[in-house]
Coordinates of N, CA and C and ligand atoms in Angstrom, one line a residue:
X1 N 111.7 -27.4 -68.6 CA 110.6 -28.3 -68.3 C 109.7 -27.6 -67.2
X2 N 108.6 -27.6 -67.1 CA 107.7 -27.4 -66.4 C 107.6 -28.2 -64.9
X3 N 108.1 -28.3 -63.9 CA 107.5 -28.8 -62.9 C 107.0 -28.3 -62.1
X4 N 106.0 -27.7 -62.2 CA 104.7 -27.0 -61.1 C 103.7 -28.2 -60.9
X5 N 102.8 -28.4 -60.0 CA 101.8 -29.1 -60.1 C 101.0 -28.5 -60.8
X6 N 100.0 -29.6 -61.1 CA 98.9 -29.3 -61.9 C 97.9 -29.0 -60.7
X7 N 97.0 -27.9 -61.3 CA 95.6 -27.7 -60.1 C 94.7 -27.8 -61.6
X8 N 93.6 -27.8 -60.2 CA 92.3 -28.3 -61.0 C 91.4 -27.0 -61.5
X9 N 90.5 -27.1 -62.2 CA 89.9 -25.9 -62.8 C 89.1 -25.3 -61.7
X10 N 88.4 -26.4 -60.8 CA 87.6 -25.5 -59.6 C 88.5 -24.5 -58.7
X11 N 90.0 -24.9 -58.4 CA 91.0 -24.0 -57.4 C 90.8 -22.5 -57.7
X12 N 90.1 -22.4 -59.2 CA 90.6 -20.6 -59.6 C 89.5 -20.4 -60.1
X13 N 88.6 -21.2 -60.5 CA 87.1 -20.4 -60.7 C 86.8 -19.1 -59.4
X14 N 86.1 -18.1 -60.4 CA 85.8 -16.6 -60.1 C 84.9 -16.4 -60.4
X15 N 84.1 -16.1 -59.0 CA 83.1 -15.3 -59.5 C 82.8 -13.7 -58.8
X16 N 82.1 -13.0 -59.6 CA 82.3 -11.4 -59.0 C 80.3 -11.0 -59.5
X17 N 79.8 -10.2 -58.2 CA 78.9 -9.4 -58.4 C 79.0 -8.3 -58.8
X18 N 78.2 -7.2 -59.6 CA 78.7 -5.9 -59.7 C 76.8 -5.5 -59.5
X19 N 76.4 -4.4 -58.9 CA 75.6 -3.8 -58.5 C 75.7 -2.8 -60.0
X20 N 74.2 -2.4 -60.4 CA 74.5 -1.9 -61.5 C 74.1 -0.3 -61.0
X21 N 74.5 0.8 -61.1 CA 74.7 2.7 -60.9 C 74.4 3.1 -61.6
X22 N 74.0 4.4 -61.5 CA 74.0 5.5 -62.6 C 75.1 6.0 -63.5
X23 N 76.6 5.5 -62.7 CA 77.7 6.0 -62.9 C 78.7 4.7 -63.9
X24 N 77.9 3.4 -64.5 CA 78.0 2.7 -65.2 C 77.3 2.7 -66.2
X25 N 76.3 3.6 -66.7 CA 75.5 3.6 -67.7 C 75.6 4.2 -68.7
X26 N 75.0 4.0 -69.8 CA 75.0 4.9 -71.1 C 74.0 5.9 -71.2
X27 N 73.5 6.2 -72.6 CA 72.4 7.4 -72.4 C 71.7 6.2 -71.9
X28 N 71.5 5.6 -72.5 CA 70.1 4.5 -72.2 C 69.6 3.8 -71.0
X29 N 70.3 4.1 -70.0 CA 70.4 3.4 -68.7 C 70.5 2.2 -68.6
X30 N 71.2 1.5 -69.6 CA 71.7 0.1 -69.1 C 73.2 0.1 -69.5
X31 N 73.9 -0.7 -69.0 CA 75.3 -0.8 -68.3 C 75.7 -0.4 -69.7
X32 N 77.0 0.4 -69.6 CA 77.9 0.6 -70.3 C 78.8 -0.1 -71.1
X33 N 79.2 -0.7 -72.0 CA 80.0 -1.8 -73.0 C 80.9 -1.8 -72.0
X34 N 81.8 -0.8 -71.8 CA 83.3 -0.6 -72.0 C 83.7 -1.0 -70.4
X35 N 82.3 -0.9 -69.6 CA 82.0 -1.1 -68.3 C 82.2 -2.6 -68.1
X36 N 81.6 -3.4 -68.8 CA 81.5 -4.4 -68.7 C 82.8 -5.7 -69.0
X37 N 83.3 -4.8 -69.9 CA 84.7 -5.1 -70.7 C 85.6 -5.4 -69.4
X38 N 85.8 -3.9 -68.7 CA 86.8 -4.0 -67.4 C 86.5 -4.6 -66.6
X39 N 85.4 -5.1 -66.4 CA 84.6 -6.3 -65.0 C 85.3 -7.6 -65.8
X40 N 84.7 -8.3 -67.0 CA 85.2 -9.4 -67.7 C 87.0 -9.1 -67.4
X41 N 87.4 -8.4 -68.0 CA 89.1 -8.3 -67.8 C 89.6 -8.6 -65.9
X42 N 88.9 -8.6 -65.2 CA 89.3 -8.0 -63.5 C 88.7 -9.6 -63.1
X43 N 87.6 -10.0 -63.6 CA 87.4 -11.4 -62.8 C 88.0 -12.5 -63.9
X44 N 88.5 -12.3 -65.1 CA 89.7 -13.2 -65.6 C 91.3 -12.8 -65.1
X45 N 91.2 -11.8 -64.7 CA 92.6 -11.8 -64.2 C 93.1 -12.2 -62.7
X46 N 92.0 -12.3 -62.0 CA 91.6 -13.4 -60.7 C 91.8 -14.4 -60.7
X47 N 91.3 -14.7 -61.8 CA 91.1 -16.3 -62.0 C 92.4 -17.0 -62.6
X48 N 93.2 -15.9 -63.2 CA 94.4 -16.1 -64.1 C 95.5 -16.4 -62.9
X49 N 95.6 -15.0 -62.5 CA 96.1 -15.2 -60.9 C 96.4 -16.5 -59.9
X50 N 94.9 -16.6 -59.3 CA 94.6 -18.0 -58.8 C 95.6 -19.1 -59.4
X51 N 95.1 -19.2 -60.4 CA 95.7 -20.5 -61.0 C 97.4 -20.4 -61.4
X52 N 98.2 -18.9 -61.3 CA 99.4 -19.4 -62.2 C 100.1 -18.7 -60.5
X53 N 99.6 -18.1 -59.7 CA 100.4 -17.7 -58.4 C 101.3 -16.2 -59.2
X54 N 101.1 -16.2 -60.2 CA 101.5 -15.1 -60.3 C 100.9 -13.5 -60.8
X55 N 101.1 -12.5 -60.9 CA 100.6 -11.4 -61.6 C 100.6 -12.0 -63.0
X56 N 99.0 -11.4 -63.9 CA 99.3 -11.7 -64.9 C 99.0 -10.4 -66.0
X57 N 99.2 -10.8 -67.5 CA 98.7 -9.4 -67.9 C 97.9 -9.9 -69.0
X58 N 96.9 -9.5 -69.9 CA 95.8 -9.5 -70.8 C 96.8 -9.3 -72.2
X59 N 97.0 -10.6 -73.2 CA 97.3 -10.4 -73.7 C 96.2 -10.9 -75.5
X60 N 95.3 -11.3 -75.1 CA 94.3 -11.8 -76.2 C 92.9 -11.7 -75.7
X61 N 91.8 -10.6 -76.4 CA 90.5 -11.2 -75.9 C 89.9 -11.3 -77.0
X62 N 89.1 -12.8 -77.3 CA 88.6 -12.9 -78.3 C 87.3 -12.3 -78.4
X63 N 86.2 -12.3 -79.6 CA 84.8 -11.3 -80.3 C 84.3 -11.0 -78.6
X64 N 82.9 -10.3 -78.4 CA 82.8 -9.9 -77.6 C 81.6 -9.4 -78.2
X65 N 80.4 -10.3 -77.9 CA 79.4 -10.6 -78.4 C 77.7 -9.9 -77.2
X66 N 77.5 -9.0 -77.1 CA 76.7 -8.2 -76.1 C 75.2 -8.7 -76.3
X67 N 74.4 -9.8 -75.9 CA 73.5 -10.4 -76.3 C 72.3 -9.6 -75.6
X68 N 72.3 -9.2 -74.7 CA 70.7 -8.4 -73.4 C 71.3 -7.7 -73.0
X69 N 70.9 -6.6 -72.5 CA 71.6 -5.7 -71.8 C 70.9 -6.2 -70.5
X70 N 71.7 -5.0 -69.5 CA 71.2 -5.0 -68.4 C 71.1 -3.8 -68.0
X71 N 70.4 -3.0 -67.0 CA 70.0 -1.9 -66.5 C 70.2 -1.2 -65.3
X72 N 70.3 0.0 -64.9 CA 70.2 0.1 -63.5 C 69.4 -0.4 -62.7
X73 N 70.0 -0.3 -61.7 CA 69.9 -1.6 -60.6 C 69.6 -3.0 -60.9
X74 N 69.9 -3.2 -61.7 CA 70.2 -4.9 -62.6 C 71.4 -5.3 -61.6
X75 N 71.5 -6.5 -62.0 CA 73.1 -6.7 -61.2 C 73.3 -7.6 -62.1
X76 N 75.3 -7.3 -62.4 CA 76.0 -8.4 -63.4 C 76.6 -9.1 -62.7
X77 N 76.4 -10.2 -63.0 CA 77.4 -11.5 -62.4 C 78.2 -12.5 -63.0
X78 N 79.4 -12.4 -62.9 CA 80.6 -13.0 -63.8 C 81.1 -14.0 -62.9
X79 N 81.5 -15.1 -64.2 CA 81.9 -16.0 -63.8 C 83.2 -16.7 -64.7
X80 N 84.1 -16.7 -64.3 CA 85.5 -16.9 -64.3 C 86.2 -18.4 -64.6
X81 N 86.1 -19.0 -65.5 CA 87.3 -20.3 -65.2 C 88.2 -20.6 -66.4
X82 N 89.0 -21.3 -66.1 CA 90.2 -21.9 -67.0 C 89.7 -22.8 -67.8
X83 N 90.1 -22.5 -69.0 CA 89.8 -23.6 -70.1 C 91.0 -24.6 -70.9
X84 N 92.2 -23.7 -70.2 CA 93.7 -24.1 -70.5 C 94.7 -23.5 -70.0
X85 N 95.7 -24.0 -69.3 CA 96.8 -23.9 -69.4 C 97.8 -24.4 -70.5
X86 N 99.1 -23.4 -71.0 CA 99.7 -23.4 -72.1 C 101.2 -23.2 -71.3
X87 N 102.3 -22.8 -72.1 CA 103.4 -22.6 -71.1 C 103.6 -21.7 -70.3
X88 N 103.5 -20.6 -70.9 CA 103.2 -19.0 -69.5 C 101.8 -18.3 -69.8
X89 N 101.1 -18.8 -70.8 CA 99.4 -18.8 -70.9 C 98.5 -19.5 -70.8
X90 N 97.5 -18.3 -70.5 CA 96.3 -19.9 -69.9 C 94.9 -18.8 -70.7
X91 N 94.2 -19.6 -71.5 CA 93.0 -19.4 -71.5 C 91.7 -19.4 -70.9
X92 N 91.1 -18.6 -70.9 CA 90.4 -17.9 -69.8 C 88.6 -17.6 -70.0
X93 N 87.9 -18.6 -69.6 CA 86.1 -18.3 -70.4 C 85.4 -17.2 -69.0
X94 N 84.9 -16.4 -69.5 CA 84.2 -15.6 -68.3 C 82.7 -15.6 -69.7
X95 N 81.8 -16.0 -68.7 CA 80.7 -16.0 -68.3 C 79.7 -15.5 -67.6
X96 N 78.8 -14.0 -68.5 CA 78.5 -12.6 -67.6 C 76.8 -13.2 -67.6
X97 N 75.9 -12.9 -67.1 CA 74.9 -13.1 -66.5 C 74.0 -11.6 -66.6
X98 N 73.1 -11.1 -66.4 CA 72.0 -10.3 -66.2 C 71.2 -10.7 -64.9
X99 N 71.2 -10.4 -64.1 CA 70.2 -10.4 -62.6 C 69.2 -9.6 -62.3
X100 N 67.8 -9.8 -62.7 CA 67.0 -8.8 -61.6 C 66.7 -9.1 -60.0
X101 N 67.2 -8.9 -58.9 CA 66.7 -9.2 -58.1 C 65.8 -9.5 -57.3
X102 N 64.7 -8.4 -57.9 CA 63.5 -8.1 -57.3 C 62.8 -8.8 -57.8
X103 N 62.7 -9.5 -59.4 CA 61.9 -10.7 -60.0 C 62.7 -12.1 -59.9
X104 N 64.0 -11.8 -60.1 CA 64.7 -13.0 -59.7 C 64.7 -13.7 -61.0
X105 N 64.6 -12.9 -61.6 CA 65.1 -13.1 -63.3 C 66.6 -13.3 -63.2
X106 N 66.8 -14.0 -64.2 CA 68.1 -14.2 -64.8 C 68.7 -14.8 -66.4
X107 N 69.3 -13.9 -67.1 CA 69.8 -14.1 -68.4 C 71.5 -13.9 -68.9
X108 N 71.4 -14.8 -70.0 CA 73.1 -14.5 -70.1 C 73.1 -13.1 -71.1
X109 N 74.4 -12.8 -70.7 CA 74.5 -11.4 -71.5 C 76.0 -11.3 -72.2
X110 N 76.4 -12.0 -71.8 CA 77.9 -12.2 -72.5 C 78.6 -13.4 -71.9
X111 N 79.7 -13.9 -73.4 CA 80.3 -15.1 -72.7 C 82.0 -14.4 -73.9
X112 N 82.8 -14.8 -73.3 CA 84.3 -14.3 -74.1 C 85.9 -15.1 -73.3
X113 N 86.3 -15.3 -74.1 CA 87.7 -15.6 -74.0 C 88.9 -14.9 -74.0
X114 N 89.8 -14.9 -72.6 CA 90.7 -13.9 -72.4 C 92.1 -14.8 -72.3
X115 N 93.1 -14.9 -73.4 CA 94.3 -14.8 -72.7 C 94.7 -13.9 -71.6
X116 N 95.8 -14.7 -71.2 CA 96.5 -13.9 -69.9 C 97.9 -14.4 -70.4
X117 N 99.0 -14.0 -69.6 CA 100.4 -14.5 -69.5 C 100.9 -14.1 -67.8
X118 N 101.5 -15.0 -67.6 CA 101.7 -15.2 -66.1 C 103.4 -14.4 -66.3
X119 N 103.8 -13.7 -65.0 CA 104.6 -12.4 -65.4 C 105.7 -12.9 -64.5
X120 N 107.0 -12.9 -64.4 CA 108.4 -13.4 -63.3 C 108.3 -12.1 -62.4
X121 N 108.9 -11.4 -61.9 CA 109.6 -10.6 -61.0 C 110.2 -9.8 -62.2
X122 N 111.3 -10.2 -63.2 CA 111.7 -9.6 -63.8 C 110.9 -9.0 -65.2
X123 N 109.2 -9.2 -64.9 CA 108.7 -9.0 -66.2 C 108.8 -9.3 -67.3
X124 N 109.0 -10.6 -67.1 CA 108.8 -11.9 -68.2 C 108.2 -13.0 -68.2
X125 N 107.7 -13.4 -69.5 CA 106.1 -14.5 -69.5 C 107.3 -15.8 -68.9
X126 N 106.7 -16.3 -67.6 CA 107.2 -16.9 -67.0 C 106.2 -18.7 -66.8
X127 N 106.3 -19.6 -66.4 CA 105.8 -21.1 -66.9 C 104.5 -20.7 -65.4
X128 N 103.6 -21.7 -66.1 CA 102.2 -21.7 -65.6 C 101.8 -22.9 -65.1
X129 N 101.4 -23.3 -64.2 CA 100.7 -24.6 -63.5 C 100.1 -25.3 -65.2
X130 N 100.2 -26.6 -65.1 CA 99.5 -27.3 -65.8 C 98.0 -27.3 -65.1
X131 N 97.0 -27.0 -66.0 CA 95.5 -27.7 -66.1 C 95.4 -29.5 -65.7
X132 N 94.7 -29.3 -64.4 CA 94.2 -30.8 -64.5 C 92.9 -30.9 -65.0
X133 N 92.8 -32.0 -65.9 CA 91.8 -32.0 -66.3 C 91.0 -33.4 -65.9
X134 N 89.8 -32.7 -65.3 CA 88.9 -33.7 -64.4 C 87.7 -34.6 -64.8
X135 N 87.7 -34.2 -65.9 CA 86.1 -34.6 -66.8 C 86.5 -34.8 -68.2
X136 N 85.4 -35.1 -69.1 CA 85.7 -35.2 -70.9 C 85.4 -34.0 -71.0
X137 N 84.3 -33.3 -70.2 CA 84.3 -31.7 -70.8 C 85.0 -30.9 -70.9
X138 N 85.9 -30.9 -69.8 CA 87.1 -30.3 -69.2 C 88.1 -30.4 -70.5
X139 N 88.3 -32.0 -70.6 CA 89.3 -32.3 -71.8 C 88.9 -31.8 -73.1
X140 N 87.4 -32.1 -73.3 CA 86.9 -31.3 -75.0 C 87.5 -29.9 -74.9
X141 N 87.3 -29.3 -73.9 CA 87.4 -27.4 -73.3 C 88.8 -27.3 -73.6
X142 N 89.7 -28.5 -73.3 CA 91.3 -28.1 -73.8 C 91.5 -28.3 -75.1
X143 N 91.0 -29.5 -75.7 CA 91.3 -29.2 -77.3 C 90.8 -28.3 -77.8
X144 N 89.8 -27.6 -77.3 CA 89.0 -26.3 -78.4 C 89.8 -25.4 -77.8
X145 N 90.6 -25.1 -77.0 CA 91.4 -24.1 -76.5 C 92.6 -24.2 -77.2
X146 N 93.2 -25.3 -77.6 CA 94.2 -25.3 -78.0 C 94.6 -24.6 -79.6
X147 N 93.3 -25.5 -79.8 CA 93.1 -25.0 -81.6 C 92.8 -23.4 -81.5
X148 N 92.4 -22.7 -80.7 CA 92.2 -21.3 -80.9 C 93.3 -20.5 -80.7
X149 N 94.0 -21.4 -80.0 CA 95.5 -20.8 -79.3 C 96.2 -20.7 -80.8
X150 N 96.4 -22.1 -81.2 CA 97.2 -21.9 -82.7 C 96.6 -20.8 -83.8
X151 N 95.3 -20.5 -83.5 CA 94.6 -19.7 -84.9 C 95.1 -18.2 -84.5
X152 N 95.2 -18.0 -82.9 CA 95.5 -16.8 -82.3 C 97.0 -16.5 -82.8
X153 N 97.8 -17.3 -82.7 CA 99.6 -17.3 -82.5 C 99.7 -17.1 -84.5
X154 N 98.5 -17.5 -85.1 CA 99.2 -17.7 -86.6 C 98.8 -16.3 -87.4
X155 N 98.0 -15.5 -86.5 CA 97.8 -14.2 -86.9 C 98.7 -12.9 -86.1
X156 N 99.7 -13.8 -85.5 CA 100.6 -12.5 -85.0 C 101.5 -12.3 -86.3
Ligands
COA201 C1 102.3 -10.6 -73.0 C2 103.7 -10.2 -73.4 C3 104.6 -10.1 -72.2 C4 104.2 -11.4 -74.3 O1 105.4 -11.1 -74.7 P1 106.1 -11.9 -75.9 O2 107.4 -11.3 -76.2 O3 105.1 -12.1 -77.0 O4 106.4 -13.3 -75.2 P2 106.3 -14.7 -75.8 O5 106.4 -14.7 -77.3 O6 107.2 -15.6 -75.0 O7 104.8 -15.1 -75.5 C5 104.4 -15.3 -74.1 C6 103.1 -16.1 -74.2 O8 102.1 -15.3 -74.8 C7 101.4 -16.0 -75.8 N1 101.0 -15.1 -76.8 C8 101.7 -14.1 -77.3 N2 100.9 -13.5 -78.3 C9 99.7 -14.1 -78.2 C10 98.5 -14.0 -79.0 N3 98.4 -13.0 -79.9 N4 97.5 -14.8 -78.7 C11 97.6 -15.7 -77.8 N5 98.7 -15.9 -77.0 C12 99.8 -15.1 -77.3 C13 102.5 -17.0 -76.3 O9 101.9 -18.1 -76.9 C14 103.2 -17.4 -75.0 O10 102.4 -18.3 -74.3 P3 102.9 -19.8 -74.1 O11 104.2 -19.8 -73.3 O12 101.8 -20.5 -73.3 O13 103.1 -20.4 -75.5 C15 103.8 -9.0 -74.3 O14 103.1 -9.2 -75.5 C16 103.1 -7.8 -73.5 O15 103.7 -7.2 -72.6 N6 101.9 -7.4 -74.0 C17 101.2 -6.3 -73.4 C18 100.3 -6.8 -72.3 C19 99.5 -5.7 -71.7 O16 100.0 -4.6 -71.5 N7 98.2 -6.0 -71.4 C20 97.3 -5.0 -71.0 C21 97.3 -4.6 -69.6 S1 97.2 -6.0 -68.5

């Protein structure tokens, strides 16, 4: 049985800036896919973190949909929250952004869902805080989590 408390979805919301380089770019000068991939993976695994107190590891990321790019000196800004807790999994929405600074523009550029599994000491998927759920959005965000959880688990 599960007796952890429940925390709320704000406790582990993540958010991360990334400054955009020369040394994240493609030929084209705007940010690199694979770049962006590992930012999405690092501010869901924060956020995974936060919420289960423990190390966790990446075990599901769902499509991964690249809508605008962004450019040098663009800035990405990710944003991080729980959409479920499960027994030693929690589903994970990051929410990437496009920033120009200088115009103060702003666009989304990607939105994706990352399993995680929360890890013991002995390196095993170990029980997760329950999700409190604070709102009907919150609650719609767990049934659509759940049903994806089952479509994910029926294609192992
Ligand atoms: C994550 C891992 C430990 C799970 O091991 P396992 O033997 O499948 O363990 P379990 O069957 O007990 O599953 C553990 C949890 O993962 C979930 N899970 C497993 N496969 C899944 C999938 N394809 N999609 C979604 N969730 C999945 C299970 O539902 C379970 O969560 P729950 O307790 O909330 O139901 C193992 O698959 C692993 O080590 N994978 C590699 C992780 C990795 O290296 N990531 C990249 C670097 S961080």
């Amino acid at each position: 049985m599960n007796t952890l408390l429940p925390k709320s979805r704000v406790a582990s919301a993540t958010e991360m800036l990334e400054y955009v380089l020369p040394q994240h770019a493609n030929l084209y000068g705007t940010v690199f896919g694979g770049q962006v991939m590992a930012w999405v993976d690092l501010c869901g695994v924060i956020c995974a973190q936060r919420h289960s107190g423990r190390p966790c590891v990446t075990v599901f990321v769902d499509d991964l949909l690249f809508k605008r790019p962004v450019r040098i000196g663009q800035v990405v800004r990710l944003r991080a929250q729980m959409t479920a807790a499960f027994g030693t999994s929690m589903e994970i929405e990051v929410s990437v952004f496009g920033e120009d600074t200088v115009t103060g523009e702003q666009w989304p550029t990607l939105e994706c869902r990352i399993t995680f599994v929360a890890m013991s000491d002995e390196l095993r998927p170990t029980a997760v805080p329950p999700l409190r759920l604070d709102s009907d959005a919150e609650r719609d965000a767990h049934v659509g989590a759940a049903e994806r959880r089952r479509q994910r688990l029926a294609k192992r």
